[in-house]
mmCIF file of C-alpha atoms and ligand atoms in Angstrom:
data_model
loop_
_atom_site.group_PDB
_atom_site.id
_atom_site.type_symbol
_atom_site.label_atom_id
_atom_site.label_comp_id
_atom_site.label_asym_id
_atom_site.label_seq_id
_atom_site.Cartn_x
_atom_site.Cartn_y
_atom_site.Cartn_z
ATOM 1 C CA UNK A 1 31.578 39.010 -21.446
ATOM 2 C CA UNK A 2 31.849 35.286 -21.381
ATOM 3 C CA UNK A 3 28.768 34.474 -19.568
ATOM 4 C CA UNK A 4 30.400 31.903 -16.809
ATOM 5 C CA UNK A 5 32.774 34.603 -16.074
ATOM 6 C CA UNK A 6 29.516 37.023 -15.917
ATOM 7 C CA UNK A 7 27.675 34.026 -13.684
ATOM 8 C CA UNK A 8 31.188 34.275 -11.419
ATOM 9 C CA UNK A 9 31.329 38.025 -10.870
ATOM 10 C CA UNK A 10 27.572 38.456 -10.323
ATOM 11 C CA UNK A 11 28.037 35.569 -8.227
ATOM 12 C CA UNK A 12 31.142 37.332 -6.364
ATOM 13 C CA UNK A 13 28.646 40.307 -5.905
ATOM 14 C CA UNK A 14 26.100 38.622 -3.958
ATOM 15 C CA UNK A 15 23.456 39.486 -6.807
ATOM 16 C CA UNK A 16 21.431 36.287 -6.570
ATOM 17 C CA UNK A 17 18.644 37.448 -8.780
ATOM 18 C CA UNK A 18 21.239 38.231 -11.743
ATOM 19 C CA UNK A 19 23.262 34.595 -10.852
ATOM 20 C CA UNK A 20 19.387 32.568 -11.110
ATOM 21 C CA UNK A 21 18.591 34.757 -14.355
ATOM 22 C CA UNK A 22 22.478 33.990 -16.031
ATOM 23 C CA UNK A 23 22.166 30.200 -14.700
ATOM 24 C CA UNK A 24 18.728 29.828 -16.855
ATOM 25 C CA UNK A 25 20.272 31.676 -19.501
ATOM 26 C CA UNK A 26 23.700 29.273 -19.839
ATOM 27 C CA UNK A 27 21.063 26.033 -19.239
ATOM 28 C CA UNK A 28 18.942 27.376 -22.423
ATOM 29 C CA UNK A 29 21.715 27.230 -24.208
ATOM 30 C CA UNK A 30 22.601 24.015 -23.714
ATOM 31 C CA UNK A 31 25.063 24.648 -21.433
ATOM 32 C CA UNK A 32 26.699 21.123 -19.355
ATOM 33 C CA UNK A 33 25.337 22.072 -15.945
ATOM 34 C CA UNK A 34 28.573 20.621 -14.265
ATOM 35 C CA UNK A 35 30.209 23.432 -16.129
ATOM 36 C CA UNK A 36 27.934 26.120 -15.348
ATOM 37 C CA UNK A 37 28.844 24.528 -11.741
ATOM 38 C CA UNK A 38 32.401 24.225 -11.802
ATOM 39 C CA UNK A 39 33.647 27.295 -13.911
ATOM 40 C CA UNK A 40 30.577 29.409 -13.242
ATOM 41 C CA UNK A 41 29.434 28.886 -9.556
ATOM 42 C CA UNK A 42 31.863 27.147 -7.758
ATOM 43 C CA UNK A 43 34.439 29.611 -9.664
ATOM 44 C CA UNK A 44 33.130 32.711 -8.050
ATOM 45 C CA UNK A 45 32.852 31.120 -4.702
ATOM 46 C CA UNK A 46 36.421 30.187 -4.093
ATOM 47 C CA UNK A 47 37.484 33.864 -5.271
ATOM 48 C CA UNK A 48 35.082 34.776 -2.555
ATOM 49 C CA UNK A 49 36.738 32.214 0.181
ATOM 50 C CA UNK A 50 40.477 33.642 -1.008
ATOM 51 C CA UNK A 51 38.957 37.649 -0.767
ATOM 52 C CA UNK A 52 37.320 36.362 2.557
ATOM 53 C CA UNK A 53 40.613 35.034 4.244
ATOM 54 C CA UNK A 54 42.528 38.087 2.937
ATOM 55 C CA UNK A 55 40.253 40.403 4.949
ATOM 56 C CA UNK A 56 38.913 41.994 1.512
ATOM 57 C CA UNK A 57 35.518 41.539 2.607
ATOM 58 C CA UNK A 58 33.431 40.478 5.464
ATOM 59 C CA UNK A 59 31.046 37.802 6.928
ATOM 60 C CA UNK A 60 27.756 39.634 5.167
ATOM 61 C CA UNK A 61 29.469 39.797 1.397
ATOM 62 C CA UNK A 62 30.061 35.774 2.137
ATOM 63 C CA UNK A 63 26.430 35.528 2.761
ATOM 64 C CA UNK A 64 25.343 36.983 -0.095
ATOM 65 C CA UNK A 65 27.422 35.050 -1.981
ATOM 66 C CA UNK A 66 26.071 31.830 -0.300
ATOM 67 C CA UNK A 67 22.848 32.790 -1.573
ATOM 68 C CA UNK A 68 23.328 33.948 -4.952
ATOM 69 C CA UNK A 69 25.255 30.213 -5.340
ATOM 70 C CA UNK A 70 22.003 28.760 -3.795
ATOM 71 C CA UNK A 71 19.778 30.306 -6.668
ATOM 72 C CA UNK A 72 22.016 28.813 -9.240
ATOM 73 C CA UNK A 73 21.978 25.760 -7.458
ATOM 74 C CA UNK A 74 18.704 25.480 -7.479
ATOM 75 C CA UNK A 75 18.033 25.755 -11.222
ATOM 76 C CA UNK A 76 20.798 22.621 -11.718
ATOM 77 C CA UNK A 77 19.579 20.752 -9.182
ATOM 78 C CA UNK A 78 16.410 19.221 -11.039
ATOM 79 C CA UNK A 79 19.284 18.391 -14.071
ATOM 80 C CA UNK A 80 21.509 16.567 -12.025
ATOM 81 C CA UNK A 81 18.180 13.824 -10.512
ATOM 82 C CA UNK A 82 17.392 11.122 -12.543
ATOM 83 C CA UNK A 83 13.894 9.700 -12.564
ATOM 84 C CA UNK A 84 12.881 6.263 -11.840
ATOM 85 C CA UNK A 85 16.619 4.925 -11.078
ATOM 86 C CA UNK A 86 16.655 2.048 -9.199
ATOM 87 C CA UNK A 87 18.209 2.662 -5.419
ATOM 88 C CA UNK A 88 21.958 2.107 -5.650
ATOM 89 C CA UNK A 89 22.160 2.354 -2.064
ATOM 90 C CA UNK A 90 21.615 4.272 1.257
ATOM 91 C CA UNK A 91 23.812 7.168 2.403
ATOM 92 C CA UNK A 92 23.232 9.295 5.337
ATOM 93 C CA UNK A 93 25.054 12.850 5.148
ATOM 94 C CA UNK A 94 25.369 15.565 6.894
ATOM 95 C CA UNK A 95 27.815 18.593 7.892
ATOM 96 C CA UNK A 96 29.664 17.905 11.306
ATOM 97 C CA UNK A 97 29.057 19.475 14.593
ATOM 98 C CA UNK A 98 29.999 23.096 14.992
ATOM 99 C CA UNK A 99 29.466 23.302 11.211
ATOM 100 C CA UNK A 100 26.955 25.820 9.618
ATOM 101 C CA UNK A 101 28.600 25.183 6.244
ATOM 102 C CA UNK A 102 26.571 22.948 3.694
ATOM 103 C CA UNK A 103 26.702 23.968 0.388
ATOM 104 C CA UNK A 104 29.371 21.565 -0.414
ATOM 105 C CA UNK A 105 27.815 18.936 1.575
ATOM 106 C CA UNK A 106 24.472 19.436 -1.009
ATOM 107 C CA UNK A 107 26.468 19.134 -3.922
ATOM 108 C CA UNK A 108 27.016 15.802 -2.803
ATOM 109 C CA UNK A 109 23.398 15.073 -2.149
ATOM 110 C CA UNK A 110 22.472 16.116 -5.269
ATOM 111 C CA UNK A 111 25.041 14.148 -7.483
ATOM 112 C CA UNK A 112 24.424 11.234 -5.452
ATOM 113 C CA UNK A 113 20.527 11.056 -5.962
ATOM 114 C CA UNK A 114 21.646 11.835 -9.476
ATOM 115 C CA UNK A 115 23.513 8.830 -9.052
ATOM 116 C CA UNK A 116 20.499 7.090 -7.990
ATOM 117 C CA UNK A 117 21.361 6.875 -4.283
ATOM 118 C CA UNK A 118 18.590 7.523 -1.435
ATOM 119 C CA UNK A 119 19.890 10.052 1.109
ATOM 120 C CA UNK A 120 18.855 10.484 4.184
ATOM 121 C CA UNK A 121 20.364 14.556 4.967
ATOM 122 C CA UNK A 122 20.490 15.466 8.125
ATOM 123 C CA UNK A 123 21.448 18.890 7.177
ATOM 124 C CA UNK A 124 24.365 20.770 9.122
ATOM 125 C CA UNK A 125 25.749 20.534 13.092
ATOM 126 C CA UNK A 126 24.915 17.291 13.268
ATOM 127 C CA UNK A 127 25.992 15.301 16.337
ATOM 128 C CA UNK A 128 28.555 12.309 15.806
ATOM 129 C CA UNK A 129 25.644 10.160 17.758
ATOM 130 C CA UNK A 130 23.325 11.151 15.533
ATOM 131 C CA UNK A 131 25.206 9.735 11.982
ATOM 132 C CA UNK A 132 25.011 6.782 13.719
ATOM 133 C CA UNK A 133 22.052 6.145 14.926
ATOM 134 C CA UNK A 134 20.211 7.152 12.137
ATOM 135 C CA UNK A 135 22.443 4.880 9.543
ATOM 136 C CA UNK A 136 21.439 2.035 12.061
ATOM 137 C CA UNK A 137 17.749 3.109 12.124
ATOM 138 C CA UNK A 138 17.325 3.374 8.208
ATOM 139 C CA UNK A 139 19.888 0.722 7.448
ATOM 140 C CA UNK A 140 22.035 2.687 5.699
ATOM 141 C CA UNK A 141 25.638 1.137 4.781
ATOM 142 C CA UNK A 142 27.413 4.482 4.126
ATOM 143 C CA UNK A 143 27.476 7.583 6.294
ATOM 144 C CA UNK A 144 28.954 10.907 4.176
ATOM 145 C CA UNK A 145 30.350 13.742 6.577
ATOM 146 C CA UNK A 146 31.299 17.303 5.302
ATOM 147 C CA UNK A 147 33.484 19.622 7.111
ATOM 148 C CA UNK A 148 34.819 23.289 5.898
ATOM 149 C CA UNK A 149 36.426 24.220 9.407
ATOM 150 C CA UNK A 150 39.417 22.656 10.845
ATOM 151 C CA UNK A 151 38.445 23.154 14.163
ATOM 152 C CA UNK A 152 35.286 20.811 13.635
ATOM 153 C CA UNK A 153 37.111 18.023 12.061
ATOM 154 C CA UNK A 154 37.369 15.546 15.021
ATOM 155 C CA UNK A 155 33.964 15.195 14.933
ATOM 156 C CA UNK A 156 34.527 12.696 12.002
ATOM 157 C CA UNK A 157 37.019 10.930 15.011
ATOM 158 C CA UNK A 158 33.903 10.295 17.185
ATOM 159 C CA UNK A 159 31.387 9.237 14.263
ATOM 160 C CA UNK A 160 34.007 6.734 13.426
ATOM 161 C CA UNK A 161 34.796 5.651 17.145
ATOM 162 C CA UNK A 162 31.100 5.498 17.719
ATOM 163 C CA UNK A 163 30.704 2.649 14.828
ATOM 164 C CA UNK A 164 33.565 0.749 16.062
ATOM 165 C CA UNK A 165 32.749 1.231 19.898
ATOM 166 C CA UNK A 166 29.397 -0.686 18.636
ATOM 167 C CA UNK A 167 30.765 -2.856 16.242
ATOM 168 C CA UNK A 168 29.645 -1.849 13.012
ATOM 169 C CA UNK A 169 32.175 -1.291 10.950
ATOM 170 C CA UNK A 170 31.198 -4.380 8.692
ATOM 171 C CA UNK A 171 28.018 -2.757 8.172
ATOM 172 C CA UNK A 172 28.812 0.831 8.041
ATOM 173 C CA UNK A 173 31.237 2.555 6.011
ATOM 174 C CA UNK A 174 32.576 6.196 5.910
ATOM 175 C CA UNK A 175 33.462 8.956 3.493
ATOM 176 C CA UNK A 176 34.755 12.141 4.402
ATOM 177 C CA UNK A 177 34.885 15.233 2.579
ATOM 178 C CA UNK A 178 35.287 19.058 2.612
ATOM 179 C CA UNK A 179 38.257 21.370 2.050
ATOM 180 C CA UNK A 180 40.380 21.287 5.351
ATOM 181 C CA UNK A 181 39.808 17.223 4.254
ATOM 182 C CA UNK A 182 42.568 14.834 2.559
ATOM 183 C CA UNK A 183 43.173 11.662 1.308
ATOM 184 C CA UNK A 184 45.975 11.735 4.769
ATOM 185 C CA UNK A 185 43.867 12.953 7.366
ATOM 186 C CA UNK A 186 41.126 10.478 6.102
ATOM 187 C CA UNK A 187 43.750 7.940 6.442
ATOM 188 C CA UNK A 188 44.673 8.718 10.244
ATOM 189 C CA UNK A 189 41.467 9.088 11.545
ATOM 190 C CA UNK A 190 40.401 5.532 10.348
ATOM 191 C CA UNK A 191 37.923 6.749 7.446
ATOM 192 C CA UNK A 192 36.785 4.058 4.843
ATOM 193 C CA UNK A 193 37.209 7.058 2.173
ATOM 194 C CA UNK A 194 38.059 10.460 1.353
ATOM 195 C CA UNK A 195 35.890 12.479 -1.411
ATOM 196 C CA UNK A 196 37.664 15.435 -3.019
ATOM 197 C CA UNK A 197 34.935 16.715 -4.817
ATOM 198 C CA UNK A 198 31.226 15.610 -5.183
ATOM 199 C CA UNK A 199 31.575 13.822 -8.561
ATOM 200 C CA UNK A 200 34.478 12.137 -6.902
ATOM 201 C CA UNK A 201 32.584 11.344 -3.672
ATOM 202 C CA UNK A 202 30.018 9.550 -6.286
ATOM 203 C CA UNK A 203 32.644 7.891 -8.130
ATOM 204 C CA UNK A 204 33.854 6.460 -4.455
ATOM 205 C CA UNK A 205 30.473 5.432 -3.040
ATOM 206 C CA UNK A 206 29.525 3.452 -6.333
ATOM 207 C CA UNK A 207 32.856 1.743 -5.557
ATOM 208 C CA UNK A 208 32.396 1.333 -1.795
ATOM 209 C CA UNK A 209 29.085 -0.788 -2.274
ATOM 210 C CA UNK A 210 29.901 -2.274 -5.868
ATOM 211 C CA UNK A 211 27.846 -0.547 -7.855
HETATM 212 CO CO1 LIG B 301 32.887 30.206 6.072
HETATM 213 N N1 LIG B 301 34.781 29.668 6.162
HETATM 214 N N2 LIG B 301 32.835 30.619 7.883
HETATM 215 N N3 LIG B 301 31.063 30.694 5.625
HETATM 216 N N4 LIG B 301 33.283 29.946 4.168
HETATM 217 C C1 LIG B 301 35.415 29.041 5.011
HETATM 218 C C2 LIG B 301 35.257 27.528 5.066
HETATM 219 C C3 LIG B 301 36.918 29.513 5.172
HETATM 220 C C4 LIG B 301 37.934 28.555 4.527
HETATM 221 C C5 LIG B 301 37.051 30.940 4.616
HETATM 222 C C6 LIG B 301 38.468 31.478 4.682
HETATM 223 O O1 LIG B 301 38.919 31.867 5.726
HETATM 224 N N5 LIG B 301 39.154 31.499 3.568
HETATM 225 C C7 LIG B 301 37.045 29.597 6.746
HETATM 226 C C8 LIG B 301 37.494 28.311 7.450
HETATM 227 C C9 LIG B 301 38.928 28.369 7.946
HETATM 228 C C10 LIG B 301 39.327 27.087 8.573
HETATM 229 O O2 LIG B 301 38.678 26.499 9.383
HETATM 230 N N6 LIG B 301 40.494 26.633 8.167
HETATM 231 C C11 LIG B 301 35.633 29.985 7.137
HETATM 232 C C12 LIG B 301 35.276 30.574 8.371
HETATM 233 C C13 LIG B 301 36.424 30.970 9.279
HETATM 234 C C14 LIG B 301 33.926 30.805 8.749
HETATM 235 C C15 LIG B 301 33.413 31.373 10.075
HETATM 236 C C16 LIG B 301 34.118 30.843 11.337
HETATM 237 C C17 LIG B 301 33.514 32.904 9.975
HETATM 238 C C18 LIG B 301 33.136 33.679 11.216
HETATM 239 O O3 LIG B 301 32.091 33.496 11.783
HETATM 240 N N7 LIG B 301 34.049 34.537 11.629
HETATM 241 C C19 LIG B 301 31.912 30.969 10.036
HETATM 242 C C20 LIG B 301 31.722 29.566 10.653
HETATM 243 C C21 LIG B 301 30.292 29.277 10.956
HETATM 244 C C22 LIG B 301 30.147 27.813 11.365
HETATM 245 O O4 LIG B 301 30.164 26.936 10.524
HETATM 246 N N8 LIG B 301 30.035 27.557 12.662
HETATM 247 C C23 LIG B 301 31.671 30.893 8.555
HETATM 248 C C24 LIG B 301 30.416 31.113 7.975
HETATM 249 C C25 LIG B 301 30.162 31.070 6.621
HETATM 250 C C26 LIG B 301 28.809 31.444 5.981
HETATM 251 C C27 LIG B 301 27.609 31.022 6.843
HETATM 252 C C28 LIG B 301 28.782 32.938 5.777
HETATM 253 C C29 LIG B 301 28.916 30.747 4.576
HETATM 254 C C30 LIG B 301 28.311 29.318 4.523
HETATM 255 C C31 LIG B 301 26.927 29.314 3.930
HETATM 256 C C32 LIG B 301 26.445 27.900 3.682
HETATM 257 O O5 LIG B 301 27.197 26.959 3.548
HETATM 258 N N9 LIG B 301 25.134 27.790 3.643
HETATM 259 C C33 LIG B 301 30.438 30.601 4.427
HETATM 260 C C34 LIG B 301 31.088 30.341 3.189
HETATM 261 C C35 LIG B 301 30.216 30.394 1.948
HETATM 262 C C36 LIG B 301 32.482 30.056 3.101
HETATM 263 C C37 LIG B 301 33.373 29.891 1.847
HETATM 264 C C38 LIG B 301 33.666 31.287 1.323
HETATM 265 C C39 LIG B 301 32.828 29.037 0.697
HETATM 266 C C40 LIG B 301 32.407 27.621 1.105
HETATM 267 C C41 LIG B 301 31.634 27.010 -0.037
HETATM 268 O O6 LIG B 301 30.422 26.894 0.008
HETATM 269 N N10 LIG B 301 32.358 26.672 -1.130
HETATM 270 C C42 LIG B 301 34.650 29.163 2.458
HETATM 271 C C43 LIG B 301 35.936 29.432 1.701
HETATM 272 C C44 LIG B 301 36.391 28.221 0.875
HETATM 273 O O7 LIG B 301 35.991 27.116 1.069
HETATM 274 N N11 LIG B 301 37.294 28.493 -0.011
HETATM 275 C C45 LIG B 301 34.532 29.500 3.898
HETATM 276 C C46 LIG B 301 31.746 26.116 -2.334
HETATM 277 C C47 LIG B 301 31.512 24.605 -2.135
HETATM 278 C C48 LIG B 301 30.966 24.001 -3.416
HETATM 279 O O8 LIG B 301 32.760 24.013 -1.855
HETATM 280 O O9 LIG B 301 32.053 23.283 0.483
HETATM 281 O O10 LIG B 301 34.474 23.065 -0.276
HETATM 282 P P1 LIG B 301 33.027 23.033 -0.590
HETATM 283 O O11 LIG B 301 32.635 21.607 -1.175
HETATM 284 C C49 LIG B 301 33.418 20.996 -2.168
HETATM 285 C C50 LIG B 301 34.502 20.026 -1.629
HETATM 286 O O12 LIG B 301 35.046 20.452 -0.404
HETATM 287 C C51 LIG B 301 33.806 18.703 -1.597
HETATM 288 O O13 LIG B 301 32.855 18.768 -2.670
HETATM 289 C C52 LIG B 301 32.503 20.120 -2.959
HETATM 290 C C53 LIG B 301 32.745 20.398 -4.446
HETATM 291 O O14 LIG B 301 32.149 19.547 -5.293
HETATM 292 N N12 LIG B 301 33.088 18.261 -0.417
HETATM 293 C C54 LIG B 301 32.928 16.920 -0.174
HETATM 294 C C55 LIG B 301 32.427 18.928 0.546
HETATM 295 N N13 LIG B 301 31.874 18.093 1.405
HETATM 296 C C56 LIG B 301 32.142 16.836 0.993
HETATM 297 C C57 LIG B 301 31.791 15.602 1.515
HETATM 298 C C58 LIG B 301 32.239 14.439 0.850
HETATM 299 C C59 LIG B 301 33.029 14.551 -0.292
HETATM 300 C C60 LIG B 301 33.374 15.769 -0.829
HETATM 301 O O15 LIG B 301 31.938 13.214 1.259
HETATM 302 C C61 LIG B 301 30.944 13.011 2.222
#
């Protein structure tokens, strides 16, 4: 079997021991790790997400899943950082209140440290006061906030009110992301930018700060 489609179904079967062994295996040989990503990992979790809604399978198999993504993750992670690049910029991320979700979310880190950004993550159900203060504190002049749930959306609403209630939108800018997330509902709730993906999220922030 092709072995991203192998890295997909062992990923689909929560067997994170066989998904870390069939990562190192595709990154021996030479493998693009945003391939092993996209049509290996990221492949087997949204056939997960579609079984999940459909009532194929339950919380528990999703967990699994999350976990066997993780250990590929974490064997493309050290491929994606560059050494020694010069800061680009400060972002402070995180996933928005109510929001346990944060794979996605560390995609983004990842690509953007890749990208030579510094990132302050301040992991997942994170408090709209919270984005802001720290951005303020660490003088950051881009805040990145990841959502997977519709209900936890208008948390981005408050981060956003919350830098123009203080007046900082000159200072700080925002990028919103995550799959209930789209170019229109980044436009109505006032966001600077919308990310559709975390190489596009990069491609955004480089343009945000002129980079
Ligand atoms: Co849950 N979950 N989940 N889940 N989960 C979804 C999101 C869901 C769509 C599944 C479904 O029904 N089909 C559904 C949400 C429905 C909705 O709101 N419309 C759902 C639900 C309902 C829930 C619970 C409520 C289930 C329950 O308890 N009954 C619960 C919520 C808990 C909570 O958050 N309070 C829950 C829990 C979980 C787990 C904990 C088991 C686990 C998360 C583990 C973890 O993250 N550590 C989980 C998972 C894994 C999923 C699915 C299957 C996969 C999500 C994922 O990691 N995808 C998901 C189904 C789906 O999305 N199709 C689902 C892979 C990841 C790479 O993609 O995060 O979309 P994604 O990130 C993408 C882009 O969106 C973008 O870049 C990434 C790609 O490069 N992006 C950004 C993300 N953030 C960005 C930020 C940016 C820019 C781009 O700028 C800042």
């Amino acid at each position: 079997m092709d072995l991203l489609k192998e890295i997909s179904e062992s990923l689909q079967k929560g067997d994170d021991a066989k998904v870390g062994e069939l990562t190192q295996k595709a990154i021996d040989e030479g493998m693009e790790p945003k391939v092993i990503l996209d049509d290996g990992l990221i492949a087997g979790m949204n056939v997960i997400g579609k079984r999940f809604r459909d009532h194929e399978i339950f919380l528990p198999h999703v967990l699994l899943s999350a976990r066997a993504m993780y250990a590929g993750m974490d064997l493309l992670r050290p491929l994606f950082l560059r050494d020694e690049v010069p800061s680009a910029g400060k972002v402070v991320l995180g996933t928005v209140q109510g929001d346990l979700h944060d794979i996605g979310k560390n995609l983004v880190g990842i690509m953007l440290k890749g990208a030579g950004f510094e990132i302050v993550d301040l992991g997942k159900d994170v408090a709209p006061e919270v984005f802001v203060d720290t951005a303020e504190k660490e003088g950051a002049s881009i805040i990145g906030m990841s959502t997977l749930l519709t209900t936890t959306a208008p948390g981005m609403v408050r981060v956003i009110e919350i830098i123009n209630e203080r007046g900082l939108g000159d200072k700080i800018k925002t990028i919103v992301g995550g799959a209930p997330v789209s170019q229109d509902m980044a436009d109505t709730i006032g966001a600077d930018a919308y990310g559709y993906d975390a190489a596009n999220a990069v491609e955004t922030i480089k343009e945000m700060v002129g980079v």
